[in-house]
């Protein structure tokens, strides 16, 4: 399977961002991508928190999600909508939610799946980014979003995809669990800050690949956004032995890698860390 990761700077509203998304999806399709992965906050990064509450759409009737499903159906690709800032049915706090949209022509046991590009998996970001990285911004994600609590593994043709988002990257147990439950590819769509990205992005992504023997696909937001934050970009695809097989240039970019399951098998044969040594609970010595 050929996977593409898109890098761009999400605008203040979906209308600003969509022409960029659709152009980059077309470029990925021209490079024969079977699956296209968008970063966190794929459709917009709001000017402020009030705008977030005005712009967040309901998962069950989102115009943005429908527009992306149409892209999946038109291009006959799998689409990982890294995340969008959504509102759950009960209308409470928004969720930072990742959606996996299937291909329209995928035939499932003889039946053509919903040609609109069905949503096959939804993951709600578990770890909320409440941090101070000395970039002049106050990050208090838990004040605005409801956190998820359920890891999600989704099937894409013959691959198992572990769905995560951004700050989750700093919690290795989530990735170890996804890998032990069968993940071949770990998705890390992100809007990493410039400061923490410079210091940690490459190291953490390569560590997750090495620890699990999975591919790691990390589409990143890049640039200066409407609320003044600056995101790090450097979208990456890391192979199971830990080598970076694709890295984005500055600005808008499309990076590509072919998933080779034999590389997953050989990495895990060499270092069987993921299959042995179950997670142990430390005893407290009193
Ligand atoms: O706030 C939104 O609208 C969308 N969510 C984000 O952009 C989130 C929370 S601010 N960003 C991160 O998690 C960055 C993590 C990071 O940079 C690190 O772990 O170093």
CSV table of C-alpha atoms and ligand atoms in Angstrom, one decimal:
chain,number,residue,atom,x,y,z
A,1,UNK,CA,0.0,0.0,0.0
A,2,UNK,CA,1.3,3.5,-0.9
A,3,UNK,CA,0.7,6.0,1.8
A,4,UNK,CA,0.9,9.8,1.4
A,5,UNK,CA,1.2,12.4,4.2
A,6,UNK,CA,0.2,16.0,3.5
A,7,UNK,CA,1.8,19.1,5.1
A,8,UNK,CA,0.1,22.5,5.0
A,9,UNK,CA,-0.9,25.4,7.2
A,10,UNK,CA,-4.6,25.2,8.1
A,11,UNK,CA,-6.4,28.5,7.8
A,12,UNK,CA,-8.9,30.0,10.3
A,13,UNK,CA,-11.8,28.4,8.6
A,14,UNK,CA,-12.4,25.3,6.4
A,15,UNK,CA,-13.3,27.4,3.4
A,16,UNK,CA,-9.7,28.9,3.5
A,17,UNK,CA,-8.1,25.5,3.9
A,18,UNK,CA,-10.1,23.2,1.5
A,19,UNK,CA,-8.6,24.5,-1.8
A,20,UNK,CA,-5.1,23.6,-0.4
A,21,UNK,CA,-6.3,20.2,0.9
A,22,UNK,CA,-7.9,19.3,-2.5
A,23,UNK,CA,-4.8,20.4,-4.5
A,24,UNK,CA,-2.5,18.3,-2.3
A,25,UNK,CA,-4.8,15.3,-2.4
A,26,UNK,CA,-4.7,15.5,-6.2
A,27,UNK,CA,-0.9,15.7,-6.1
A,28,UNK,CA,-0.8,12.6,-3.8
A,29,UNK,CA,-3.1,10.7,-6.2
A,30,UNK,CA,-0.9,11.7,-9.1
A,31,UNK,CA,1.9,9.9,-7.2
A,32,UNK,CA,-0.3,6.8,-7.0
A,33,UNK,CA,-1.1,7.0,-3.3
A,34,UNK,CA,-3.7,4.5,-2.1
A,35,UNK,CA,-4.1,6.3,1.2
A,36,UNK,CA,-3.8,10.0,1.9
A,37,UNK,CA,-3.2,11.3,5.5
A,38,UNK,CA,-4.0,14.8,6.7
A,39,UNK,CA,-2.6,16.5,9.8
A,40,UNK,CA,-4.3,17.3,13.1
A,41,UNK,CA,-6.9,20.1,12.9
A,42,UNK,CA,-7.0,19.3,9.2
A,43,UNK,CA,-9.8,21.7,8.2
A,44,UNK,CA,-9.1,24.7,10.3
A,45,UNK,CA,-7.1,26.1,13.3
A,46,UNK,CA,-9.3,28.8,14.8
A,47,UNK,CA,-8.4,32.5,15.5
A,48,UNK,CA,-9.5,32.0,19.1
A,49,UNK,CA,-11.5,29.7,21.4
A,50,UNK,CA,-14.8,31.5,20.7
A,51,UNK,CA,-14.3,30.8,17.0
A,52,UNK,CA,-13.6,27.2,17.8
A,53,UNK,CA,-17.1,26.8,19.4
A,54,UNK,CA,-18.7,28.6,16.5
A,55,UNK,CA,-16.9,26.5,13.8
A,56,UNK,CA,-16.8,23.0,15.4
A,57,UNK,CA,-19.3,20.9,13.4
A,58,UNK,CA,-21.3,17.9,14.6
A,59,UNK,CA,-19.7,14.5,13.7
A,60,UNK,CA,-23.0,13.1,12.3
A,61,UNK,CA,-23.6,16.0,9.9
A,62,UNK,CA,-20.4,17.8,9.1
A,63,UNK,CA,-20.1,19.6,5.8
A,64,UNK,CA,-16.3,19.4,6.0
A,65,UNK,CA,-16.4,15.6,6.6
A,66,UNK,CA,-18.8,15.1,3.7
A,67,UNK,CA,-16.5,17.2,1.5
A,68,UNK,CA,-13.6,14.9,2.5
A,69,UNK,CA,-15.7,11.8,2.0
A,70,UNK,CA,-16.4,13.1,-1.5
A,71,UNK,CA,-12.7,13.4,-2.1
A,72,UNK,CA,-12.2,9.8,-1.0
A,73,UNK,CA,-15.0,8.7,-3.3
A,74,UNK,CA,-13.8,10.8,-6.3
A,75,UNK,CA,-10.2,9.7,-6.1
A,76,UNK,CA,-10.9,6.1,-4.8
A,77,UNK,CA,-8.5,6.5,-2.0
A,78,UNK,CA,-8.5,5.8,1.7
A,79,UNK,CA,-8.4,9.1,3.6
A,80,UNK,CA,-7.2,9.6,7.2
A,81,UNK,CA,-8.6,12.9,8.3
A,82,UNK,CA,-5.8,13.4,10.9
A,83,UNK,CA,-8.3,15.2,13.1
A,84,UNK,CA,-11.0,17.8,13.0
A,85,UNK,CA,-12.3,19.9,15.9
A,86,UNK,CA,-15.8,18.4,16.1
A,87,UNK,CA,-18.8,18.5,18.4
A,88,UNK,CA,-20.3,15.4,19.7
A,89,UNK,CA,-24.1,14.7,19.4
A,90,UNK,CA,-24.8,15.9,22.9
A,91,UNK,CA,-23.2,19.3,21.9
A,92,UNK,CA,-20.9,19.4,24.9
A,93,UNK,CA,-17.2,20.3,24.6
A,94,UNK,CA,-15.7,19.8,21.2
A,95,UNK,CA,-13.7,16.6,20.5
A,96,UNK,CA,-10.3,16.5,18.7
A,97,UNK,CA,-11.4,13.6,16.5
A,98,UNK,CA,-9.6,11.6,13.8
A,99,UNK,CA,-11.7,9.9,11.0
A,100,UNK,CA,-10.8,7.1,8.7
A,101,UNK,CA,-12.7,7.3,5.4
A,102,UNK,CA,-12.7,4.2,3.2
A,103,UNK,CA,-12.3,4.0,-0.6
A,104,UNK,CA,-15.6,4.0,-2.5
A,105,UNK,CA,-14.7,1.2,-4.9
A,106,UNK,CA,-13.6,-1.2,-2.1
A,107,UNK,CA,-15.7,-4.3,-2.5
A,108,UNK,CA,-16.5,-5.9,0.8
A,109,UNK,CA,-17.6,-9.5,0.5
A,110,UNK,CA,-19.2,-8.8,-2.9
A,111,UNK,CA,-21.0,-5.6,-1.9
A,112,UNK,CA,-19.8,-2.2,-3.0
A,113,UNK,CA,-19.4,-0.2,0.2
A,114,UNK,CA,-21.3,3.1,0.4
A,115,UNK,CA,-20.0,5.1,-2.6
A,116,UNK,CA,-19.8,8.3,-0.5
A,117,UNK,CA,-16.8,6.9,1.2
A,118,UNK,CA,-18.0,5.5,4.5
A,119,UNK,CA,-16.4,6.5,7.8
A,120,UNK,CA,-14.9,3.3,9.1
A,121,UNK,CA,-13.3,4.5,12.3
A,122,UNK,CA,-13.3,7.4,14.6
A,123,UNK,CA,-10.7,8.1,17.3
A,124,UNK,CA,-11.0,10.8,20.0
A,125,UNK,CA,-7.6,12.1,21.1
A,126,UNK,CA,-6.8,10.8,24.5
A,127,UNK,CA,-4.0,12.9,25.8
A,128,UNK,CA,-4.7,16.7,26.1
A,129,UNK,CA,-1.9,19.1,25.5
A,130,UNK,CA,-1.7,21.3,28.6
A,131,UNK,CA,1.9,22.6,28.4
A,132,UNK,CA,4.1,25.7,28.3
A,133,UNK,CA,6.8,25.5,25.7
A,134,UNK,CA,7.9,29.1,26.0
A,135,UNK,CA,6.6,30.2,22.6
A,136,UNK,CA,4.3,32.8,24.0
A,137,UNK,CA,1.2,30.6,23.6
A,138,UNK,CA,-0.9,29.1,26.4
A,139,UNK,CA,-1.8,25.5,25.5
A,140,UNK,CA,-4.6,24.2,27.6
A,141,UNK,CA,-6.3,21.7,25.3
A,142,UNK,CA,-8.2,20.1,28.2
A,143,UNK,CA,-10.0,23.4,28.9
A,144,UNK,CA,-11.6,23.3,25.5
A,145,UNK,CA,-11.8,19.7,24.4
A,146,UNK,CA,-13.3,16.6,25.9
A,147,UNK,CA,-10.6,13.8,26.0
A,148,UNK,CA,-11.2,10.4,24.5
A,149,UNK,CA,-10.4,7.2,26.4
A,150,UNK,CA,-10.4,4.5,23.8
A,151,UNK,CA,-7.5,3.4,21.6
A,152,UNK,CA,-8.6,2.6,18.1
A,153,UNK,CA,-7.2,0.1,15.6
A,154,UNK,CA,-8.7,0.1,12.1
A,155,UNK,CA,-8.3,-2.2,9.2
A,156,UNK,CA,-7.3,-0.7,5.8
A,157,UNK,CA,-7.2,-3.5,3.2
A,158,UNK,CA,-4.7,-5.9,4.7
A,159,UNK,CA,-3.1,-3.4,7.1
A,160,UNK,CA,-4.0,-2.6,10.7
A,161,UNK,CA,-3.8,1.1,11.4
A,162,UNK,CA,-3.3,2.4,15.0
A,163,UNK,CA,-5.0,5.9,15.2
A,164,UNK,CA,-3.4,8.5,17.5
A,165,UNK,CA,-3.1,12.3,17.4
A,166,UNK,CA,-0.2,14.7,18.1
A,167,UNK,CA,0.5,14.9,21.9
A,168,UNK,CA,-0.4,11.2,22.2
A,169,UNK,CA,3.1,10.7,20.8
A,170,UNK,CA,4.6,11.3,24.2
A,171,UNK,CA,2.8,8.3,25.8
A,172,UNK,CA,4.6,5.2,24.6
A,173,UNK,CA,2.3,2.8,26.3
A,174,UNK,CA,-0.5,3.7,23.9
A,175,UNK,CA,1.7,2.7,20.9
A,176,UNK,CA,3.0,-0.4,22.6
A,177,UNK,CA,-0.6,-1.5,23.2
A,178,UNK,CA,-1.7,-0.7,19.6
A,179,UNK,CA,1.3,-2.7,18.3
A,180,UNK,CA,0.6,-5.7,20.7
A,181,UNK,CA,-3.0,-5.6,19.4
A,182,UNK,CA,-1.7,-5.9,15.8
A,183,UNK,CA,-0.9,-2.5,14.4
A,184,UNK,CA,1.3,-2.4,11.3
A,185,UNK,CA,1.2,1.4,10.8
A,186,UNK,CA,0.9,4.0,13.6
A,187,UNK,CA,-0.7,7.3,12.5
A,188,UNK,CA,0.5,10.5,14.3
A,189,UNK,CA,-1.3,13.5,12.6
A,190,UNK,CA,0.0,16.5,14.4
A,191,UNK,CA,0.1,20.3,14.9
A,192,UNK,CA,3.4,20.2,16.9
A,193,UNK,CA,4.7,23.5,18.2
A,194,UNK,CA,7.8,25.0,16.7
A,195,UNK,CA,9.7,24.9,20.0
A,196,UNK,CA,8.9,21.3,21.1
A,197,UNK,CA,9.0,20.1,17.5
A,198,UNK,CA,12.6,21.3,17.1
A,199,UNK,CA,13.6,19.5,20.3
A,200,UNK,CA,11.5,16.3,20.2
A,201,UNK,CA,9.6,15.5,17.0
A,202,UNK,CA,12.1,13.4,15.1
A,203,UNK,CA,13.3,11.6,18.2
A,204,UNK,CA,9.9,10.6,19.5
A,205,UNK,CA,8.6,9.4,16.1
A,206,UNK,CA,11.7,7.3,15.4
A,207,UNK,CA,11.5,5.9,19.0
A,208,UNK,CA,7.8,4.8,18.5
A,209,UNK,CA,8.8,3.1,15.3
A,210,UNK,CA,11.8,1.3,16.9
A,211,UNK,CA,9.9,0.3,20.0
A,212,UNK,CA,7.0,-1.2,18.1
A,213,UNK,CA,8.4,-2.4,14.7
A,214,UNK,CA,5.6,-0.4,13.0
A,215,UNK,CA,5.7,2.2,10.3
A,216,UNK,CA,4.9,5.6,11.7
A,217,UNK,CA,3.2,8.2,9.4
A,218,UNK,CA,3.2,11.7,10.8
A,219,UNK,CA,1.5,14.5,8.7
A,220,UNK,CA,2.2,17.8,10.4
A,221,UNK,CA,0.7,21.3,10.3
A,222,UNK,CA,3.3,23.9,9.3
A,223,UNK,CA,3.4,27.6,9.5
A,224,UNK,CA,1.9,30.6,11.4
A,225,UNK,CA,-1.8,30.2,12.1
A,226,UNK,CA,-4.7,32.6,12.8
A,227,UNK,CA,-4.2,32.4,16.6
A,228,UNK,CA,-0.5,33.3,16.2
A,229,UNK,CA,0.8,29.8,17.0
A,230,UNK,CA,3.7,28.5,14.8
A,231,UNK,CA,3.6,24.8,14.0
A,232,UNK,CA,6.7,22.8,13.2
A,233,UNK,CA,5.9,20.8,10.0
A,234,UNK,CA,8.7,18.3,9.1
A,235,UNK,CA,6.1,15.7,8.3
A,236,UNK,CA,7.7,12.3,8.4
A,237,UNK,CA,7.3,8.7,7.5
A,238,UNK,CA,9.5,6.3,9.6
A,239,UNK,CA,10.1,2.6,8.7
A,240,UNK,CA,10.0,-0.2,11.3
A,241,UNK,CA,13.8,-0.2,11.8
A,242,UNK,CA,13.6,3.5,12.7
A,243,UNK,CA,15.0,5.1,9.6
A,244,UNK,CA,13.2,8.2,8.1
A,245,UNK,CA,12.0,7.1,4.7
A,246,UNK,CA,10.3,10.4,3.8
A,247,UNK,CA,10.5,14.0,5.2
A,248,UNK,CA,8.6,17.0,4.0
A,249,UNK,CA,10.3,20.2,2.8
A,250,UNK,CA,9.2,23.5,4.3
A,251,UNK,CA,5.7,24.8,3.4
A,252,UNK,CA,3.1,22.7,1.6
A,253,UNK,CA,4.3,19.3,0.6
A,254,UNK,CA,3.2,15.7,-0.1
A,255,UNK,CA,5.5,12.8,1.1
A,256,UNK,CA,5.1,9.2,0.0
A,257,UNK,CA,6.2,5.8,1.2
A,258,UNK,CA,5.3,2.2,0.2
A,259,UNK,CA,4.4,0.0,3.2
A,260,UNK,CA,6.4,-3.2,3.0
A,261,UNK,CA,5.1,-5.7,5.6
A,262,UNK,CA,8.3,-7.8,5.3
A,263,UNK,CA,10.1,-4.8,6.9
A,264,UNK,CA,7.7,-5.0,9.9
A,265,UNK,CA,8.3,-8.8,10.2
A,266,UNK,CA,12.1,-8.5,9.9
A,267,UNK,CA,12.3,-5.7,12.5
A,268,UNK,CA,10.3,-7.7,15.0
A,269,UNK,CA,12.2,-10.9,14.3
A,270,UNK,CA,15.5,-9.0,15.0
A,271,UNK,CA,14.1,-7.3,18.1
A,272,UNK,CA,11.0,-9.2,19.5
A,273,UNK,CA,10.5,-6.5,22.2
A,274,UNK,CA,6.9,-5.9,21.3
A,275,UNK,CA,5.8,-9.6,21.5
A,276,UNK,CA,7.6,-10.5,24.7
A,277,UNK,CA,7.7,-9.0,28.2
A,278,UNK,CA,4.0,-8.0,28.8
A,279,UNK,CA,3.5,-4.7,30.6
A,280,UNK,CA,4.3,-5.2,34.3
A,281,UNK,CA,2.8,-3.2,37.1
A,282,UNK,CA,5.6,-2.0,39.5
A,283,UNK,CA,5.1,-2.9,43.1
A,284,UNK,CA,5.5,-0.1,45.7
A,285,UNK,CA,8.2,-1.1,48.2
A,286,UNK,CA,6.9,0.3,51.6
B,1,LIG,O1,-5.8,23.3,19.7
B,1,LIG,C1,-6.3,22.9,18.6
B,1,LIG,O2,-7.1,23.6,18.0
B,1,LIG,C2,-5.9,21.6,18.1
B,1,LIG,N1,-5.0,20.9,18.9
B,1,LIG,C3,-3.7,21.1,18.9
B,1,LIG,O3,-3.1,21.8,18.1
B,1,LIG,C4,-2.9,20.5,20.0
B,1,LIG,C5,-3.3,21.1,21.3
B,1,LIG,S1,-3.0,22.8,21.4
B,1,LIG,N2,-1.5,20.6,19.8
B,1,LIG,C6,-0.7,19.6,20.4
B,1,LIG,O4,-1.1,18.7,20.9
B,1,LIG,C7,0.8,19.9,20.2
B,1,LIG,C8,1.6,18.9,21.0
B,1,LIG,C9,3.1,19.3,20.9
B,1,LIG,O5,3.5,20.2,20.3
B,1,LIG,C10,4.0,18.5,21.8
B,1,LIG,O6,3.7,17.5,22.3
B,1,LIG,O7,5.2,19.0,21.9
